[in-house]
XYZ file of C-alpha atoms in Angstrom:
575
model
C 21.020 -9.177 -37.051
C 17.345 -8.701 -37.961
C 16.109 -8.615 -41.544
C 15.078 -5.206 -42.877
C 11.456 -4.548 -43.778
C 9.937 -2.680 -46.717
C 8.215 0.685 -46.400
C 8.952 4.044 -44.880
C 8.901 7.616 -46.189
C 9.214 11.205 -45.038
C 5.823 11.066 -43.353
C 6.125 7.612 -41.795
C 9.668 6.748 -40.843
C 10.655 3.063 -40.712
C 12.094 2.905 -37.200
C 12.480 -0.842 -37.377
C 15.135 -0.651 -40.100
C 17.126 1.827 -38.026
C 17.872 -0.935 -35.535
C 17.619 -4.053 -37.696
C 21.416 -4.374 -37.832
C 21.729 -4.518 -34.014
C 21.920 -8.085 -32.714
C 21.917 -7.270 -28.976
C 18.239 -7.305 -27.812
C 19.034 -4.976 -24.895
C 20.495 -2.394 -27.248
C 17.544 -2.644 -29.611
C 15.151 -2.265 -26.699
C 16.876 0.858 -25.385
C 17.014 2.482 -28.800
C 13.381 1.688 -29.669
C 12.084 2.990 -26.330
C 14.264 6.077 -26.624
C 12.633 6.694 -30.007
C 9.226 6.771 -28.330
C 10.530 8.976 -25.500
C 12.071 11.620 -27.740
C 9.463 11.584 -30.541
C 8.111 15.065 -31.310
C 4.489 15.619 -30.380
C 2.371 14.561 -33.371
C -0.989 13.330 -34.542
C -0.346 9.838 -33.204
C -0.116 11.351 -29.719
C -3.346 13.284 -30.297
C -4.979 10.084 -31.485
C -3.899 8.251 -28.330
C -5.243 11.079 -26.126
C -8.629 11.069 -27.875
C -9.078 7.292 -27.827
C -8.171 7.065 -24.133
C -9.917 10.346 -23.250
C -13.310 9.317 -24.625
C -13.361 6.572 -22.021
C -12.859 9.123 -19.253
C -15.482 11.358 -20.879
C -17.942 8.468 -20.660
C -16.865 7.618 -17.102
C -17.419 11.168 -15.858
C -20.713 11.544 -17.719
C -22.090 8.349 -16.183
C -20.812 9.157 -12.684
C -21.975 12.763 -12.466
C -25.210 12.529 -14.485
C -26.669 10.494 -11.650
C -26.656 13.622 -9.469
C -29.251 15.080 -11.835
C -31.111 11.823 -12.375
C -31.818 10.941 -8.733
C -33.984 14.063 -8.404
C -36.040 12.852 -11.357
C -36.290 9.338 -9.911
C -37.885 10.848 -6.823
C -40.613 12.427 -8.962
C -41.343 9.179 -10.815
C -41.093 6.502 -8.111
C -41.857 8.410 -4.888
C -44.739 10.461 -6.229
C -47.176 8.917 -3.740
C -44.821 8.791 -0.744
C -46.378 9.662 2.624
C -43.494 11.928 3.579
C -41.883 14.312 1.124
C -43.806 13.121 -1.966
C -41.827 13.536 -5.177
C -38.448 13.376 -3.398
C -36.154 10.350 -3.262
C -35.212 9.259 0.296
C -31.720 10.323 1.339
C -30.593 6.729 1.928
C -31.680 5.618 -1.552
C -30.110 8.717 -3.103
C -26.771 8.057 -1.408
C -26.824 4.329 -2.218
C -27.376 4.963 -5.933
C -24.660 7.608 -6.088
C -21.954 5.531 -4.386
C -22.862 2.188 -6.028
C -20.556 2.838 -8.971
C -17.591 3.204 -6.638
C -18.099 -0.328 -5.341
C -17.745 -1.706 -8.848
C -14.556 0.237 -9.510
C -12.760 -1.840 -6.877
C -13.456 -5.054 -8.783
C -12.745 -3.449 -12.151
C -9.396 -1.968 -11.196
C -8.057 -5.174 -9.693
C -9.583 -7.499 -12.301
C -8.744 -5.575 -15.457
C -5.367 -4.496 -14.068
C -4.356 -8.093 -13.374
C -5.596 -9.342 -16.745
C -3.786 -6.522 -18.561
C -0.541 -7.751 -17.001
C -1.252 -11.399 -17.746
C -2.611 -11.304 -21.303
C -1.581 -7.795 -22.392
C -3.099 -4.334 -22.651
C -4.324 -4.744 -26.225
C -6.418 -7.830 -25.486
C -8.182 -6.133 -22.575
C -8.530 -2.587 -23.926
C -12.063 -2.079 -25.189
C -13.623 -4.864 -23.140
C -14.095 -2.504 -20.205
C -15.849 -0.075 -22.548
C -18.211 -2.854 -23.673
C -19.128 -3.428 -20.013
C -19.812 0.308 -19.539
C -21.966 0.519 -22.683
C -23.988 -2.577 -21.767
C -24.605 -1.483 -18.159
C -25.520 2.061 -19.250
C -28.147 0.857 -21.702
C -29.486 -1.582 -19.115
C -29.959 1.280 -16.628
C -31.871 3.323 -19.185
C -34.268 0.428 -19.806
C -34.722 -0.520 -16.135
C -38.138 -0.349 -14.525
C -39.633 -1.434 -11.216
C -42.028 -4.346 -10.804
C -43.998 -5.868 -7.896
C -41.048 -8.134 -7.112
C -38.174 -5.763 -7.930
C -37.317 -2.441 -6.340
C -36.078 0.291 -8.683
C -33.278 1.268 -6.283
C -31.926 -2.282 -6.174
C -32.048 -2.621 -9.958
C -30.224 0.652 -10.584
C -27.617 -0.158 -7.931
C -26.981 -3.540 -9.598
C -26.409 -2.009 -13.031
C -24.330 0.844 -11.630
C -22.066 -1.591 -9.803
C -21.585 -3.442 -13.109
C -20.919 -0.130 -14.838
C -18.416 0.664 -12.085
C -16.503 -2.506 -12.943
C -16.044 -1.184 -16.474
C -15.110 2.284 -15.214
C -12.647 0.750 -12.763
C -11.042 -1.162 -15.631
C -10.768 1.976 -17.728
C -8.615 3.793 -15.164
C -5.591 1.453 -15.160
C -5.790 0.521 -18.853
C -6.057 4.067 -20.214
C -3.445 5.384 -17.776
C -0.892 2.685 -18.517
C -1.385 2.716 -22.290
C -1.154 6.513 -22.510
C 1.944 6.730 -20.316
C 3.735 3.908 -22.147
C 3.093 5.554 -25.517
C 3.808 9.127 -24.343
C 6.848 11.196 -25.212
C 8.941 12.072 -22.149
C 8.773 15.824 -22.742
C 4.972 15.980 -22.728
C 3.992 12.889 -20.751
C 2.354 14.960 -18.004
C 0.336 17.006 -20.501
C -0.783 13.859 -22.325
C -1.891 12.187 -19.105
C -3.571 15.392 -17.946
C -5.387 15.771 -21.290
C -6.786 12.253 -21.038
C -8.106 12.842 -17.535
C -9.281 16.361 -18.416
C -11.934 14.747 -20.588
C -13.724 14.099 -17.310
C -14.476 17.810 -17.135
C -15.971 17.691 -20.629
C -18.016 14.681 -19.543
C -19.411 16.585 -16.558
C -20.238 19.511 -18.846
C -21.952 17.178 -21.338
C -24.106 15.718 -18.554
C -25.397 19.205 -17.733
C -25.947 20.117 -21.407
C -27.861 16.910 -22.183
C -30.005 17.445 -19.081
C -30.710 21.038 -20.148
C -31.693 19.956 -23.681
C -33.962 17.196 -22.372
C -35.642 19.524 -19.859
C -36.239 22.114 -22.580
C -37.667 19.439 -24.863
C -40.338 18.513 -22.298
C -40.984 22.098 -21.201
C -44.733 22.137 -21.894
C -45.365 18.910 -19.989
C -43.262 19.996 -17.014
C -45.003 23.366 -16.715
C -48.307 21.646 -15.943
C -47.184 21.034 -12.330
C -46.160 23.653 -9.810
C -43.972 21.333 -7.711
C -42.573 17.800 -7.671
C -45.218 16.605 -5.194
C -48.048 16.934 -7.727
C -46.051 16.052 -10.849
C -48.284 13.269 -12.159
C -49.937 12.470 -15.467
C -48.129 14.023 -18.425
C -45.584 15.660 -16.105
C -44.627 12.351 -14.480
C -44.473 10.611 -17.857
C -42.159 13.347 -19.174
C -39.811 13.041 -16.179
C -39.701 9.242 -16.599
C -38.592 9.698 -20.214
C -36.087 12.399 -19.264
C -33.979 10.381 -16.832
C -33.786 7.458 -19.258
C -32.572 9.675 -22.106
C -29.949 11.331 -19.890
C -28.563 7.976 -18.714
C -28.764 6.317 -22.135
C -26.845 9.090 -23.888
C -23.783 8.070 -21.888
C -23.366 5.019 -24.131
C -23.045 7.056 -27.351
C -19.411 8.279 -27.049
C -18.356 4.821 -25.861
C -19.753 3.234 -29.014
C -17.783 5.718 -31.134
C -14.477 4.949 -29.398
C -14.942 1.176 -29.195
C -13.502 0.347 -32.629
C -10.323 2.354 -32.032
C -9.742 0.748 -28.643
C -10.100 -2.756 -30.006
C -7.600 -2.066 -32.790
C -4.729 -0.296 -30.994
C -1.263 -1.902 -31.094
C 0.175 -3.538 -27.993
C 2.429 -1.148 -26.069
C 6.082 -1.805 -27.037
C 7.160 -1.696 -23.383
C 4.850 -4.582 -22.531
C 5.974 -6.573 -25.580
C 9.646 -5.973 -24.791
C 9.626 -6.544 -21.049
C 6.754 -8.912 -20.365
C 6.213 -10.886 -23.554
C 10.000 -10.707 -24.250
C 9.187 -10.353 -27.962
C 11.791 -7.970 -29.369
C 10.749 -8.325 -33.032
C 7.055 -7.713 -32.326
C 7.829 -4.748 -30.076
C 9.909 -3.123 -32.826
C 7.112 -3.616 -35.354
C 4.499 -2.294 -32.898
C 6.595 0.838 -32.346
C 6.545 1.486 -36.071
C 2.818 0.692 -36.255
C 2.014 3.199 -33.493
C 3.886 6.005 -35.244
C 2.086 5.192 -38.505
C -1.352 4.866 -36.915
C -1.761 1.159 -37.682
C -3.392 -1.393 -35.400
C -0.291 -3.563 -34.904
C 3.032 -4.589 -36.394
C 3.412 -7.798 -38.397
C 6.956 -9.214 -38.144
C 8.272 -12.279 -39.942
C 7.196 -15.200 -37.730
C 10.362 -17.271 -38.189
C 12.619 -14.340 -37.356
C 10.317 -13.438 -34.467
C 10.575 -16.931 -32.937
C 14.361 -16.913 -33.253
C 14.591 -13.461 -31.645
C 12.399 -14.547 -28.728
C 14.765 -17.432 -27.963
C 17.725 -15.061 -27.961
C 16.007 -12.359 -25.923
C 14.862 -14.854 -23.297
C 18.509 -15.567 -22.508
C 20.050 -12.150 -23.000
C 17.484 -9.495 -22.007
C 18.687 -7.825 -18.809
C 15.265 -6.826 -17.482
C 14.290 -9.534 -14.960
C 11.080 -11.508 -15.157
C 8.227 -10.187 -13.044
C 7.328 -11.621 -9.662
C 5.496 -10.623 -6.517
C 8.825 -10.883 -4.721
C 10.133 -8.028 -6.897
C 7.162 -5.898 -5.876
C 7.760 -6.522 -2.154
C 11.519 -5.957 -2.510
C 11.053 -2.674 -4.369
C 8.434 -1.099 -2.103
C 9.891 -2.397 1.136
C 12.625 0.196 0.552
C 11.555 3.496 2.104
C 12.758 5.543 -0.883
C 10.210 3.708 -3.051
C 7.535 3.008 -0.450
C 7.209 6.674 0.485
C 6.367 7.525 -3.147
C 3.546 5.000 -3.146
C 2.340 6.323 0.206
C 2.556 9.927 -0.988
C 0.645 9.421 -4.250
C -2.006 7.162 -2.700
C -2.450 9.342 0.382
C -2.625 12.702 -1.357
C -5.026 11.394 -3.997
C -7.226 9.788 -1.345
C -7.468 12.917 0.804
C -8.201 15.115 -2.214
C -10.880 12.874 -3.690
C -12.781 12.432 -0.431
C -13.720 16.096 -0.726
C -13.886 16.103 -4.533
C -16.474 13.334 -4.808
C -18.241 14.414 -1.631
C -19.037 17.784 -3.209
C -19.276 16.906 -6.905
C -21.775 14.069 -6.435
C -23.940 16.349 -4.307
C -24.010 19.558 -6.324
C -27.764 19.763 -5.775
C -27.219 20.239 -2.032
C -24.599 22.918 -2.653
C -26.901 24.648 -5.154
C -29.677 24.632 -2.562
C -27.344 26.137 0.025
C -26.401 28.990 -2.309
C -30.005 29.571 -3.370
C -29.727 28.213 -6.920
C -32.584 25.716 -6.758
C -36.354 25.618 -6.793
C -38.689 27.427 -9.125
C -42.321 28.331 -9.821
C -42.964 24.986 -11.554
C -41.272 21.652 -12.256
C -39.737 22.965 -15.466
C -37.970 25.797 -13.653
C -36.817 23.416 -10.898
C -35.065 21.070 -13.325
C -33.886 23.957 -15.516
C -32.169 25.648 -12.580
C -30.647 22.338 -11.513
C -29.109 21.735 -14.951
C -27.917 25.316 -15.431
C -26.442 25.444 -11.918
C -24.360 22.350 -12.599
C -23.171 23.743 -15.938
C -22.138 27.024 -14.295
C -20.104 25.221 -11.629
C -18.339 22.980 -14.173
C -17.565 25.791 -16.625
C -16.478 28.297 -13.983
C -14.284 25.960 -11.935
C -13.742 22.385 -13.071
C -12.923 22.716 -16.780
C -10.477 25.652 -16.373
C -8.749 23.759 -13.545
C -8.172 20.722 -15.736
C -6.649 22.600 -18.639
C -4.515 24.981 -16.600
C -2.852 21.875 -15.191
C -2.335 20.476 -18.697
C -0.644 23.733 -19.690
C 1.661 23.927 -16.657
C 2.365 20.365 -15.501
C 5.388 19.815 -17.783
C 6.849 23.291 -17.326
C 6.131 24.330 -13.725
C 6.244 20.718 -12.563
C 3.983 18.332 -10.688
C 5.104 19.013 -7.145
C 4.761 22.846 -7.098
C 1.237 22.554 -8.523
C 0.314 20.002 -5.898
C 1.717 22.118 -3.066
C -0.153 25.184 -4.265
C -3.408 23.297 -4.781
C -3.520 21.684 -1.340
C -2.497 24.909 0.396
C -5.199 27.005 -1.272
C -7.857 24.304 -0.804
C -7.049 24.129 2.911
C -7.562 27.884 3.201
C -10.781 27.858 1.131
C -12.388 25.073 3.159
C -11.411 26.798 6.408
C -13.082 29.985 5.220
C -16.248 28.157 4.127
C -16.369 26.012 7.253
C -15.689 28.613 9.929
C -17.360 31.623 8.288
C -20.244 29.715 6.675
C -23.075 31.543 8.433
C -21.556 34.949 7.675
C -21.168 34.359 3.923
C -23.713 35.628 1.405
C -25.042 33.181 -1.245
C -22.893 34.888 -3.889
C -19.815 34.681 -1.689
C -20.435 31.003 -1.014
C -20.859 30.364 -4.739
C -17.570 32.125 -5.513
C -15.697 30.079 -2.906
C -17.275 26.837 -4.142
C -16.257 27.591 -7.739
C -12.701 28.295 -6.566
C -12.708 24.952 -4.749
C -13.755 23.207 -7.970
C -10.973 24.973 -9.868
C -8.236 24.014 -7.424
C -9.655 20.494 -7.008
C -8.983 19.815 -10.666
C -5.875 21.986 -10.845
C -4.391 19.988 -7.959
C -5.939 16.604 -8.721
C -4.536 16.278 -12.217
C -1.057 17.241 -11.165
C -1.331 13.931 -9.288
C -2.058 12.022 -12.503
C 1.549 12.005 -13.794
C 2.814 10.963 -10.354
C 0.461 8.013 -10.090
C 0.698 6.960 -13.726
C 4.494 7.079 -13.664
C 4.611 4.905 -10.566
C 2.222 2.490 -12.294
C 3.939 2.414 -15.648
C 7.538 2.170 -14.520
C 6.807 -1.060 -12.663
C 5.901 -2.666 -16.003
C 9.579 -2.748 -16.912
C 10.406 -5.324 -14.282
C 7.328 -6.339 -12.299
C 4.100 -6.409 -14.314
C 2.260 -8.823 -12.062
C 2.118 -6.651 -8.911
C 1.027 -3.534 -10.785
C -2.697 -4.010 -10.060
C -1.799 -3.761 -6.357
C 0.053 -0.546 -7.050
C -2.789 0.904 -9.057
C -5.230 -0.210 -6.380
C -3.263 1.769 -3.804
C -2.983 4.835 -6.032
C -6.431 5.021 -7.588
C -8.890 2.688 -5.856
C -8.815 4.614 -2.598
C -9.995 7.974 -3.978
C -12.425 6.548 -6.491
C -14.362 4.682 -3.851
C -15.928 8.073 -3.164
C -16.565 9.987 0.039
C -16.857 8.058 3.290
C -20.386 8.288 4.708
C -19.121 10.221 7.724
C -18.123 13.197 5.609
C -20.811 13.256 2.933
C -22.777 16.516 2.668
C -25.962 14.449 2.859
C -25.428 13.249 6.418
C -27.994 14.179 9.047
C -27.167 16.533 11.868
C -28.690 17.673 15.152
C -30.563 20.476 13.398
C -32.993 19.445 10.665
C -32.960 21.029 7.176
C -35.436 23.816 6.541
C -36.359 26.091 3.667
C -34.175 28.814 5.131
C -31.263 26.510 5.947
C -31.360 23.392 3.693
C -27.889 22.218 4.799
C -27.385 22.977 8.517
C -24.459 20.522 8.769
C -22.547 21.784 5.711
C -20.169 24.044 7.653
C -18.899 21.120 9.738
C -18.375 18.985 6.637
C -16.287 21.791 5.127
C -14.155 21.884 8.277
C -13.506 18.152 7.961
C -12.559 18.629 4.311
C -10.081 21.332 5.360
C -8.366 18.757 7.574
C -8.169 16.317 4.651
C -6.558 18.980 2.469
C -3.965 19.654 5.167
C -3.154 15.928 5.371
C -2.834 15.851 1.586
C -0.342 18.708 1.821
C 1.805 16.653 4.205
C 1.665 13.658 1.821
C 3.036 15.860 -0.951
C 6.382 16.077 0.849
C 6.872 12.353 0.148
C 6.609 12.734 -3.633
C 9.629 13.536 -5.843
C 9.464 15.674 -8.975
C 9.119 13.477 -12.099
C 9.044 16.191 -14.762
C 10.926 15.385 -17.999
C 12.307 12.041 -16.755
C 12.050 8.830 -18.763
C 10.071 5.911 -17.423
C 13.219 3.779 -17.464
C 15.005 6.319 -15.277
C 12.122 6.455 -12.825
C 12.032 2.651 -12.714
C 15.667 2.624 -11.597
C 17.032 1.014 -14.763
C 19.506 3.727 -15.813
C 22.918 3.540 -14.064
C 24.329 6.832 -12.843
C 20.928 8.349 -11.995
C 19.485 9.067 -8.551
C 16.852 6.328 -8.840
C 19.214 3.614 -10.078
C 18.493 0.165 -8.635
C 20.754 -2.662 -9.929
C 18.038 -5.266 -9.311
C 15.445 -3.332 -11.319
C 17.864 -2.827 -14.196
C 19.018 -6.449 -14.191
C 22.589 -5.382 -13.361
C 23.155 -7.266 -10.106
C 26.607 -8.835 -9.929
C 28.218 -6.444 -12.405
C 31.461 -4.715 -11.645
C 31.592 -1.048 -10.855
C 33.559 -0.216 -13.974
C 30.964 -1.977 -16.070
C 28.250 0.104 -14.411
C 30.145 3.254 -15.263
C 30.412 2.252 -18.895
C 26.713 1.388 -18.934
C 25.839 4.800 -17.522
C 27.822 6.561 -20.230
C 26.063 4.600 -22.963
C 22.628 5.153 -21.463
C 23.140 8.902 -21.196
C 23.823 9.067 -24.902
C 20.796 7.061 -25.906
C 18.016 8.199 -23.537
C-alpha cells in the first residue's frame, strides 16, 4: 500500500490518493491510465495542444516560407546572371526546398530512438532548440568568395530539418499519451492543424515585409534590374521572413522543457509506478512533474519490476507483432496512404509560385507588385483551402470517424486531379484556381484524418515495445515528409519549354501522376481499421475480450482461459 500525499481540492483532484491503497502495481497502472483516458476535456488538454502545436506552427512556417524566399534569393544573388537575371536556377531552387526533408530522416530516427531510451521529457524541447538555432543561422547567412549561398542555406536547412524531424515523433507521442480517449483524434488533429496557421503566418509576414519596403521595391520595373536600393531591400526582406520563424519557438521552449514525463512511459518503460502516479496528478494540475517520496518510490520499483505484466521492450517484440498480417497491414496502410498523399501535397505546396503563374496570379508592373501578388496569392490559397480542411477534420474525426474521412478524401482528390490533368488546357484560370483550392482543402481534410491512425500505431507500441517505435514512426511519417520525388515535382522540365503564355507546359501530366497516387492511397485505406473512441491499451492488444487482444502484448501468455475471462470482465469495468 502506498502512502497518501497532501493536497487536492475541487479544482485539482488528488488522483494519487485514489489509488494509494492499492498494492498491485498492475491494478494501479490500469486505474491511473483509465483516469487519463476518461478525463473530461479541460484546460490541461488545451495547454498540451498549444505547447505541441507551436512546434508544428514553426515547422510549417519554416518549410513553406522558403517558397517565397527563393524568389527573393534569385533577385539578390543572381542579379547579374547571363541567363534569366534576377531568377534563381531551377536546380538551386529545388535543392533548397527539399533540403529540409533530408534532415527530417535523421531527426525522426535520432530523436525517436532517444525518446525511447532516455524518455520523452528529457528530449522534448531539444529539437526546438535545434530549429531555433538553424533558423537564426539561415537569416544571418551570406555568400563569400569561398562559399556558395546555395550550399550554406542547404546546410542550415538540413540541420533545421533534423529538429523538425524530431518534433514529429515527440509531439505526436506526447499528445497521444496525454489525450483523453473520447477526443484523442481532435487533439491530434488540432496539434497538426497548427501547420495551416504556420503557412498562413508565412504569407502574412511576407506581405508585411513587402509593404514595409514598398518605396524601395517600386524603383525597379522587374527583377532583372532590381539593383541598388531595390536589391538591398530584397536582401533584408528574405532574412526577416526566415528569422521570424524562430520567434514562436522561443515562446514555446520553456513550456516544452518543463512538461512532466508521460505516465505511460514511466509505467511501462521506466517501470516506476510511484513516479507515474505523481506525474499523472502533475499533468492534471499543470505542474512540470510529480515528486514522490524517494524511499517509497524505490520500494515500488522493486515490486513492479517483478509483478508488472507488461513485458520489457525488445526488437524481437517488434518483429513478432508486425510479422502478423493483422498488425502488419495496419502499418502498411498508414505508411502507404500517408506517403501517396504527401507526394502530391508537398509537390504542390512547396511550388505554389508555379501554380500561381499557371493561373495568372503572378507578375506585376514593378518588383513591389510582383512580390505583393506572390504573398497575397499564397494567403488566398491557404485561407480558402488548407486552413478550413484542417479544422473540418478536427470537428469530424471523433464523430464521423477516421476511415470514412480518409475514403472520402482520397476519392475526391482522385477525381479532382483527373479533371485538372486531363482537362487542363480547357480550363480557365479561375476554374483552375477553384480546383486547386479544392485540392488543398481535401489534402488537409484527408491528411489529418491519417494523424490519429499513425499516432495511435506509434503510441500503442510504447506499452510493450518502446525501442522499435522509431522504426514504426519512420515507416509512418518519414516517407511522406521526405517530400515529392523529383520525377513528379511540378518544376521538372518537359519536351515543351515554358513561355509567358504557358509557364507550366508539363503541369497537366504531373496532375495525372498525382491522380494515380491518390487512387493508390484509396486502396491503402482498405487496410486500416477504425480507431475512433478506443483506448490505446485496447489498440495495443492488452485488453482481453477485445478484437485486438494479443496475450503476448498484454503479458498474459501462459494464463488459463478462465483467468482471461475474469481479466476481461475487470478490464471492461475499469477502461
